[in-house]
Amino acid sequence: MKTKVFILLMILILAFSCSKNNPVSASDSNNSGNDTGNNNNNNQITIASYEGTYKGKGKFKSADGITEERDITVIVNKDSTVVFQADSNNFTFDNITKIDDKNYYSMKNENASSLILSLIFDGNGGLNVSLLMQNTNEEYTADKLTKTVS
């Protein structure tokens, strides 16, 4: 009988310690009132945190496999929209999905083509970007766009 009570007690302790609202949990995302005033919590970083204009050289790969160097500009706005500019192409993405604090992507259909935008911020004013136009099999990529001062 003592063994059954012990096992039941251990299950209750385990359930309590794993609960999300456990006030003694070290991984409590609400900081249980222990906020030190530092607003760098992971939950607060969004695409808008990287607001600015990023410019640099990138590559354009055409459907026939020819690769050429191109000027690429990416504008991240306060309202969480992203504008991709290269050549005469100008695409605005307003449905940005966060993968983690530095990785974002978006998909949309425009001009009979599926567009997939991938953004990777390095946290130091740099941006890696890829724009794939699936139906035309064309792609823009840039390994290091630099945030410009505005």
mmCIF file of N, CA and C in Angstrom, residues 12-116:
data_model
loop_
_atom_site.group_PDB
_atom_site.id
_atom_site.type_symbol
_atom_site.label_atom_id
_atom_site.label_comp_id
_atom_site.label_asym_id
_atom_site.label_seq_id
_atom_site.Cartn_x
_atom_site.Cartn_y
_atom_site.Cartn_z
ATOM 1 N N LEU A 12 1.840 12.988 -9.060
ATOM 2 C CA LEU A 12 1.314 14.324 -8.796
ATOM 3 C C LEU A 12 2.426 15.367 -8.783
ATOM 4 N N ILE A 13 3.547 15.050 -8.194
ATOM 5 C CA ILE A 13 4.683 15.984 -8.185
ATOM 6 C C ILE A 13 5.175 16.231 -9.602
ATOM 7 N N LEU A 14 5.284 15.186 -10.394
ATOM 8 C CA LEU A 14 5.716 15.327 -11.788
ATOM 9 C C LEU A 14 4.723 16.175 -12.579
ATOM 10 N N ALA A 15 3.441 15.920 -12.400
ATOM 11 C CA ALA A 15 2.425 16.700 -13.126
ATOM 12 C C ALA A 15 2.482 18.164 -12.730
ATOM 13 N N PHE A 16 2.646 18.438 -11.444
ATOM 14 C CA PHE A 16 2.732 19.822 -10.990
ATOM 15 C C PHE A 16 3.989 20.509 -11.529
ATOM 16 N N SER A 17 5.112 19.826 -11.503
ATOM 17 C CA SER A 17 6.363 20.442 -11.946
ATOM 18 C C SER A 17 6.396 20.678 -13.452
ATOM 19 N N CYS A 18 5.628 19.937 -14.210
ATOM 20 C CA CYS A 18 5.600 20.101 -15.665
ATOM 21 C C CYS A 18 4.508 21.060 -16.134
ATOM 22 N N SER A 19 3.667 21.505 -15.231
ATOM 23 C CA SER A 19 2.568 22.380 -15.647
ATOM 24 C C SER A 19 3.100 23.730 -16.100
ATOM 25 N N LYS A 20 2.413 24.331 -17.049
ATOM 26 C CA LYS A 20 2.847 25.599 -17.636
ATOM 27 C C LYS A 20 2.801 26.743 -16.632
ATOM 28 N N ASN A 21 1.846 26.761 -15.750
ATOM 29 C CA ASN A 21 1.681 27.867 -14.806
ATOM 30 C C ASN A 21 2.339 27.599 -13.464
ATOM 31 N N ASN A 22 3.312 26.735 -13.464
ATOM 32 C CA ASN A 22 4.015 26.399 -12.233
ATOM 33 C C ASN A 22 4.808 27.608 -11.752
ATOM 34 N N PRO A 23 4.508 28.143 -10.571
ATOM 35 C CA PRO A 23 5.209 29.335 -10.099
ATOM 36 C C PRO A 23 6.668 29.098 -9.759
ATOM 37 N N VAL A 24 7.093 27.852 -9.621
ATOM 38 C CA VAL A 24 8.493 27.585 -9.293
ATOM 39 C C VAL A 24 9.287 27.105 -10.499
ATOM 40 N N SER A 25 8.667 27.081 -11.663
ATOM 41 C CA SER A 25 9.350 26.621 -12.870
ATOM 42 C C SER A 25 10.415 27.622 -13.290
ATOM 43 N N ALA A 26 11.615 27.152 -13.547
ATOM 44 C CA ALA A 26 12.717 28.025 -13.970
ATOM 45 C C ALA A 26 12.543 28.498 -15.397
ATOM 46 N N SER A 27 11.701 27.812 -16.160
ATOM 47 C CA SER A 27 11.532 28.176 -17.573
ATOM 48 C C SER A 27 10.258 28.954 -17.812
ATOM 49 N N ASP A 28 9.699 29.552 -16.793
ATOM 50 C CA ASP A 28 8.468 30.317 -16.926
ATOM 51 C C ASP A 28 8.690 31.498 -17.849
ATOM 52 N N SER A 29 7.967 31.551 -18.968
ATOM 53 C CA SER A 29 8.177 32.602 -19.963
ATOM 54 C C SER A 29 7.634 33.949 -19.510
ATOM 55 N N ASN A 30 6.813 33.964 -18.470
ATOM 56 C CA ASN A 30 6.284 35.236 -17.984
ATOM 57 C C ASN A 30 7.211 35.898 -16.975
ATOM 58 N N ASN A 31 8.307 35.289 -16.630
ATOM 59 C CA ASN A 31 9.302 35.788 -15.696
ATOM 60 C C ASN A 31 8.750 35.960 -14.294
ATOM 61 N N SER A 32 7.538 35.534 -14.000
ATOM 62 C CA SER A 32 6.924 35.563 -12.676
ATOM 63 C C SER A 32 7.191 36.856 -11.925
ATOM 64 N N GLY A 33 7.117 37.972 -12.624
ATOM 65 C CA GLY A 33 7.321 39.253 -11.984
ATOM 66 C C GLY A 33 8.778 39.619 -11.816
ATOM 67 N N ASN A 34 9.695 38.847 -12.338
ATOM 68 C CA ASN A 34 11.120 39.111 -12.185
ATOM 69 C C ASN A 34 11.686 39.864 -13.366
ATOM 70 N N ASP A 35 10.917 40.712 -13.990
ATOM 71 C CA ASP A 35 11.375 41.471 -15.149
ATOM 72 C C ASP A 35 12.389 42.511 -14.694
ATOM 73 N N THR A 36 13.553 42.474 -15.297
ATOM 74 C CA THR A 36 14.617 43.400 -14.925
ATOM 75 C C THR A 36 14.596 44.644 -15.775
ATOM 76 N N GLY A 37 13.561 44.795 -16.590
ATOM 77 C CA GLY A 37 13.489 45.961 -17.459
ATOM 78 C C GLY A 37 14.137 45.721 -18.802
ATOM 79 N N ASN A 38 14.753 44.587 -19.002
ATOM 80 C CA ASN A 38 15.382 44.251 -20.269
ATOM 81 C C ASN A 38 14.312 43.726 -21.206
ATOM 82 N N ASN A 39 14.055 44.405 -22.291
ATOM 83 C CA ASN A 39 13.000 44.021 -23.225
ATOM 84 C C ASN A 39 13.518 43.164 -24.364
ATOM 85 N N ASN A 40 14.539 42.396 -24.150
ATOM 86 C CA ASN A 40 15.082 41.533 -25.198
ATOM 87 C C ASN A 40 14.542 40.118 -25.096
ATOM 88 N N ASN A 41 13.331 39.944 -24.595
ATOM 89 C CA ASN A 41 12.734 38.624 -24.533
ATOM 90 C C ASN A 41 12.508 38.110 -25.942
ATOM 91 N N ASN A 42 12.711 36.828 -26.137
ATOM 92 C CA ASN A 42 12.571 36.230 -27.469
ATOM 93 C C ASN A 42 11.186 36.447 -28.036
ATOM 94 N N ASN A 43 10.168 36.484 -27.191
ATOM 95 C CA ASN A 43 8.806 36.633 -27.680
ATOM 96 C C ASN A 43 8.545 38.020 -28.258
ATOM 97 N N GLN A 44 9.408 38.988 -27.995
ATOM 98 C CA GLN A 44 9.173 40.345 -28.443
ATOM 99 C C GLN A 44 9.889 40.673 -29.754
ATOM 100 N N ILE A 45 10.727 39.795 -30.252
ATOM 101 C CA ILE A 45 11.431 40.056 -31.507
ATOM 102 C C ILE A 45 10.517 39.660 -32.655
ATOM 103 N N THR A 46 10.271 40.616 -33.553
ATOM 104 C CA THR A 46 9.454 40.368 -34.734
ATOM 105 C C THR A 46 10.209 40.891 -35.948
ATOM 106 N N ILE A 47 9.643 40.706 -37.110
ATOM 107 C CA ILE A 47 10.266 41.226 -38.334
ATOM 108 C C ILE A 47 10.407 42.741 -38.254
ATOM 109 N N ALA A 48 9.480 43.413 -37.574
ATOM 110 C CA ALA A 48 9.548 44.872 -37.435
ATOM 111 C C ALA A 48 10.762 45.301 -36.613
ATOM 112 N N SER A 49 11.305 44.396 -35.796
ATOM 113 C CA SER A 49 12.510 44.702 -35.022
ATOM 114 C C SER A 49 13.703 44.973 -35.944
ATOM 115 N N TYR A 50 13.630 44.489 -37.169
ATOM 116 C CA TYR A 50 14.714 44.661 -38.139
ATOM 117 C C TYR A 50 14.409 45.766 -39.148
ATOM 118 N N GLU A 51 13.515 46.679 -38.774
ATOM 119 C CA GLU A 51 13.095 47.756 -39.670
ATOM 120 C C GLU A 51 14.305 48.467 -40.271
ATOM 121 N N GLY A 52 14.227 48.717 -41.579
ATOM 122 C CA GLY A 52 15.288 49.448 -42.261
ATOM 123 C C GLY A 52 15.400 49.017 -43.711
ATOM 124 N N THR A 53 16.373 49.624 -44.399
ATOM 125 C CA THR A 53 16.626 49.321 -45.805
ATOM 126 C C THR A 53 17.956 48.586 -45.905
ATOM 127 N N TYR A 54 17.931 47.450 -46.574
ATOM 128 C CA TYR A 54 19.109 46.616 -46.754
ATOM 129 C C TYR A 54 19.457 46.597 -48.236
ATOM 130 N N LYS A 55 20.721 46.909 -48.560
ATOM 131 C CA LYS A 55 21.135 46.982 -49.963
ATOM 132 C C LYS A 55 22.429 46.212 -50.172
ATOM 133 N N GLY A 56 22.613 45.786 -51.424
ATOM 134 C CA GLY A 56 23.858 45.123 -51.771
ATOM 135 C C GLY A 56 23.757 44.385 -53.086
ATOM 136 N N LYS A 57 24.814 43.664 -53.386
ATOM 137 C CA LYS A 57 24.877 42.868 -54.607
ATOM 138 C C LYS A 57 24.353 41.470 -54.339
ATOM 139 N N GLY A 58 23.676 40.937 -55.308
ATOM 140 C CA GLY A 58 23.169 39.581 -55.222
ATOM 141 C C GLY A 58 23.270 38.920 -56.577
ATOM 142 N N LYS A 59 22.667 37.763 -56.676
ATOM 143 C CA LYS A 59 22.697 37.006 -57.926
ATOM 144 C C LYS A 59 21.285 36.739 -58.399
ATOM 145 N N PHE A 60 21.132 36.792 -59.716
ATOM 146 C CA PHE A 60 19.881 36.421 -60.353
ATOM 147 C C PHE A 60 20.157 35.198 -61.211
ATOM 148 N N LYS A 61 19.424 34.143 -60.967
ATOM 149 C CA LYS A 61 19.559 32.920 -61.755
ATOM 150 C C LYS A 61 18.307 32.777 -62.613
ATOM 151 N N SER A 62 18.497 32.819 -63.931
ATOM 152 C CA SER A 62 17.357 32.735 -64.850
ATOM 153 C C SER A 62 16.925 31.279 -65.034
ATOM 154 N N ALA A 63 15.802 31.107 -65.693
ATOM 155 C CA ALA A 63 15.247 29.774 -65.914
ATOM 156 C C ALA A 63 16.180 28.885 -66.729
ATOM 157 N N ASP A 64 17.010 29.491 -67.581
ATOM 158 C CA ASP A 64 17.933 28.688 -68.388
ATOM 159 C C ASP A 64 19.286 28.462 -67.700
ATOM 160 N N GLY A 65 19.382 28.843 -66.426
ATOM 161 C CA GLY A 65 20.578 28.549 -65.644
ATOM 162 C C GLY A 65 21.663 29.614 -65.662
ATOM 163 N N ILE A 66 21.445 30.709 -66.370
ATOM 164 C CA ILE A 66 22.441 31.784 -66.432
ATOM 165 C C ILE A 66 22.359 32.608 -65.149
ATOM 166 N N THR A 67 23.520 32.851 -64.535
ATOM 167 C CA THR A 67 23.584 33.628 -63.296
ATOM 168 C C THR A 67 24.278 34.951 -63.560
ATOM 169 N N GLU A 68 23.641 36.028 -63.091
ATOM 170 C CA GLU A 68 24.188 37.378 -63.265
ATOM 171 C C GLU A 68 24.135 38.124 -61.939
ATOM 172 N N GLU A 69 25.067 39.058 -61.738
ATOM 173 C CA GLU A 69 25.068 39.882 -60.540
ATOM 174 C C GLU A 69 24.043 41.005 -60.686
ATOM 175 N N ARG A 70 23.304 41.269 -59.595
ATOM 176 C CA ARG A 70 22.278 42.304 -59.613
ATOM 177 C C ARG A 70 22.302 43.098 -58.312
ATOM 178 N N ASP A 71 21.806 44.337 -58.375
ATOM 179 C CA ASP A 71 21.597 45.138 -57.178
ATOM 180 C C ASP A 71 20.265 44.724 -56.562
ATOM 181 N N ILE A 72 20.276 44.483 -55.256
ATOM 182 C CA ILE A 72 19.068 44.050 -54.558
ATOM 183 C C ILE A 72 18.841 44.974 -53.363
ATOM 184 N N THR A 73 17.589 45.352 -53.160
ATOM 185 C CA THR A 73 17.190 46.158 -52.014
ATOM 186 C C THR A 73 16.018 45.473 -51.329
ATOM 187 N N VAL A 74 16.099 45.372 -50.014
ATOM 188 C CA VAL A 74 15.000 44.838 -49.210
ATOM 189 C C VAL A 74 14.654 45.892 -48.166
ATOM 190 N N ILE A 75 13.377 46.259 -48.110
ATOM 191 C CA ILE A 75 12.911 47.266 -47.156
ATOM 192 C C ILE A 75 11.975 46.575 -46.166
ATOM 193 N N VAL A 76 12.357 46.629 -44.890
ATOM 194 C CA VAL A 76 11.522 46.086 -43.815
ATOM 195 C C VAL A 76 10.850 47.279 -43.140
ATOM 196 N N ASN A 77 9.528 47.293 -43.153
ATOM 197 C CA ASN A 77 8.761 48.415 -42.609
ATOM 198 C C ASN A 77 8.265 48.140 -41.191
ATOM 199 N N LYS A 78 7.927 49.227 -40.481
ATOM 200 C CA LYS A 78 7.395 49.142 -39.121
ATOM 201 C C LYS A 78 6.139 48.295 -39.043
ATOM 202 N N ASP A 79 5.343 48.326 -40.103
ATOM 203 C CA ASP A 79 4.080 47.595 -40.116
ATOM 204 C C ASP A 79 4.259 46.121 -40.487
ATOM 205 N N SER A 80 5.501 45.628 -40.448
ATOM 206 C CA SER A 80 5.856 44.228 -40.701
ATOM 207 C C SER A 80 5.675 43.811 -42.152
ATOM 208 N N THR A 81 5.674 44.755 -43.069
ATOM 209 C CA THR A 81 5.689 44.410 -44.488
ATOM 210 C C THR A 81 7.131 44.451 -44.967
ATOM 211 N N VAL A 82 7.404 43.670 -46.005
ATOM 212 C CA VAL A 82 8.737 43.612 -46.594
ATOM 213 C C VAL A 82 8.600 43.862 -48.088
ATOM 214 N N VAL A 83 9.430 44.761 -48.611
ATOM 215 C CA VAL A 83 9.440 45.062 -50.036
ATOM 216 C C VAL A 83 10.769 44.562 -50.602
ATOM 217 N N PHE A 84 10.697 43.728 -51.637
ATOM 218 C CA PHE A 84 11.878 43.212 -52.327
ATOM 219 C C PHE A 84 11.986 43.927 -53.664
ATOM 220 N N GLN A 85 13.153 44.549 -53.924
ATOM 221 C CA GLN A 85 13.364 45.276 -55.174
ATOM 222 C C GLN A 85 14.636 44.778 -55.853
ATOM 223 N N ALA A 86 14.503 44.451 -57.124
ATOM 224 C CA ALA A 86 15.649 44.085 -57.954
ATOM 225 C C ALA A 86 15.232 44.272 -59.403
ATOM 226 N N ASP A 87 16.119 44.882 -60.166
ATOM 227 C CA ASP A 87 15.797 45.193 -61.556
ATOM 228 C C ASP A 87 14.487 45.984 -61.587
ATOM 229 N N SER A 88 13.574 45.587 -62.432
ATOM 230 C CA SER A 88 12.272 46.260 -62.484
ATOM 231 C C SER A 88 11.245 45.552 -61.602
ATOM 232 N N ASN A 89 11.684 44.508 -60.900
ATOM 233 C CA ASN A 89 10.779 43.772 -60.014
ATOM 234 C C ASN A 89 10.651 44.481 -58.676
ATOM 235 N N ASN A 90 9.417 44.560 -58.214
ATOM 236 C CA ASN A 90 9.120 45.190 -56.934
ATOM 237 C C ASN A 90 7.977 44.389 -56.314
ATOM 238 N N PHE A 91 8.298 43.572 -55.300
ATOM 239 C CA PHE A 91 7.304 42.705 -54.679
ATOM 240 C C PHE A 91 7.127 43.097 -53.220
ATOM 241 N N THR A 92 5.873 43.241 -52.793
ATOM 242 C CA THR A 92 5.570 43.548 -51.397
ATOM 243 C C THR A 92 4.971 42.314 -50.746
ATOM 244 N N PHE A 93 5.540 41.942 -49.607
ATOM 245 C CA PHE A 93 5.061 40.799 -48.838
ATOM 246 C C PHE A 93 4.506 41.326 -47.520
ATOM 247 N N ASP A 94 3.253 40.975 -47.219
ATOM 248 C CA ASP A 94 2.658 41.468 -45.981
ATOM 249 C C ASP A 94 2.262 40.357 -45.020
ATOM 250 N N ASN A 95 2.515 39.136 -45.379
ATOM 251 C CA ASN A 95 2.203 38.006 -44.512
ATOM 252 C C ASN A 95 3.513 37.282 -44.200
ATOM 253 N N ILE A 96 4.274 37.825 -43.258
ATOM 254 C CA ILE A 96 5.593 37.302 -42.925
ATOM 255 C C ILE A 96 5.458 36.316 -41.768
ATOM 256 N N THR A 97 6.052 35.142 -41.919
ATOM 257 C CA THR A 97 6.013 34.118 -40.882
ATOM 258 C C THR A 97 7.370 34.023 -40.211
ATOM 259 N N LYS A 98 7.346 34.030 -38.889
ATOM 260 C CA LYS A 98 8.572 33.937 -38.083
ATOM 261 C C LYS A 98 8.909 32.467 -37.857
ATOM 262 N N ILE A 99 10.121 32.066 -38.246
ATOM 263 C CA ILE A 99 10.607 30.725 -37.952
ATOM 264 C C ILE A 99 11.291 30.745 -36.584
ATOM 265 N N ASP A 100 12.185 31.690 -36.406
ATOM 266 C CA ASP A 100 12.792 31.982 -35.108
ATOM 267 C C ASP A 100 13.179 33.454 -35.120
ATOM 268 N N ASP A 101 13.931 33.924 -34.132
ATOM 269 C CA ASP A 101 14.204 35.353 -33.998
ATOM 270 C C ASP A 101 14.910 35.968 -35.196
ATOM 271 N N LYS A 102 15.631 35.187 -35.968
ATOM 272 C CA LYS A 102 16.395 35.733 -37.089
ATOM 273 C C LYS A 102 15.939 35.220 -38.450
ATOM 274 N N ASN A 103 15.066 34.244 -38.507
ATOM 275 C CA ASN A 103 14.635 33.620 -39.752
ATOM 276 C C ASN A 103 13.155 33.844 -40.000
ATOM 277 N N TYR A 104 12.840 34.340 -41.203
ATOM 278 C CA TYR A 104 11.473 34.646 -41.585
ATOM 279 C C TYR A 104 11.245 34.199 -43.024
ATOM 280 N N TYR A 105 9.981 33.922 -43.348
ATOM 281 C CA TYR A 105 9.661 33.614 -44.746
ATOM 282 C C TYR A 105 8.248 34.074 -45.063
ATOM 283 N N SER A 106 7.989 34.159 -46.369
ATOM 284 C CA SER A 106 6.658 34.525 -46.826
ATOM 285 C C SER A 106 6.421 33.890 -48.188
ATOM 286 N N MET A 107 5.167 33.608 -48.469
ATOM 287 C CA MET A 107 4.779 33.058 -49.771
ATOM 288 C C MET A 107 3.590 33.853 -50.283
ATOM 289 N N LYS A 108 3.554 34.036 -51.604
ATOM 290 C CA LYS A 108 2.387 34.678 -52.213
ATOM 291 C C LYS A 108 2.368 34.370 -53.701
ATOM 292 N N ASN A 109 1.230 34.593 -54.324
ATOM 293 C CA ASN A 109 1.078 34.426 -55.764
ATOM 294 C C ASN A 109 0.942 35.799 -56.393
ATOM 295 N N GLU A 110 1.735 36.029 -57.426
ATOM 296 C CA GLU A 110 1.682 37.301 -58.137
ATOM 297 C C GLU A 110 2.125 37.073 -59.577
ATOM 298 N N ASN A 111 1.416 37.682 -60.502
ATOM 299 C CA ASN A 111 1.733 37.572 -61.932
ATOM 300 C C ASN A 111 1.871 36.115 -62.370
ATOM 301 N N ALA A 112 0.924 35.286 -61.961
ATOM 302 C CA ALA A 112 0.877 33.871 -62.327
ATOM 303 C C ALA A 112 2.119 33.103 -61.881
ATOM 304 N N SER A 113 2.734 33.542 -60.786
ATOM 305 C CA SER A 113 3.906 32.853 -60.259
ATOM 306 C C SER A 113 3.820 32.783 -58.739
ATOM 307 N N SER A 114 4.239 31.666 -58.191
ATOM 308 C CA SER A 114 4.333 31.525 -56.742
ATOM 309 C C SER A 114 5.678 32.081 -56.299
ATOM 310 N N LEU A 115 5.648 33.020 -55.354
ATOM 311 C CA LEU A 115 6.863 33.648 -54.862
ATOM 312 C C LEU A 115 7.129 33.171 -53.443
ATOM 313 N N ILE A 116 8.375 32.794 -53.173
ATOM 314 C CA ILE A 116 8.781 32.366 -51.836
ATOM 315 C C ILE A 116 9.959 33.237 -51.419
#
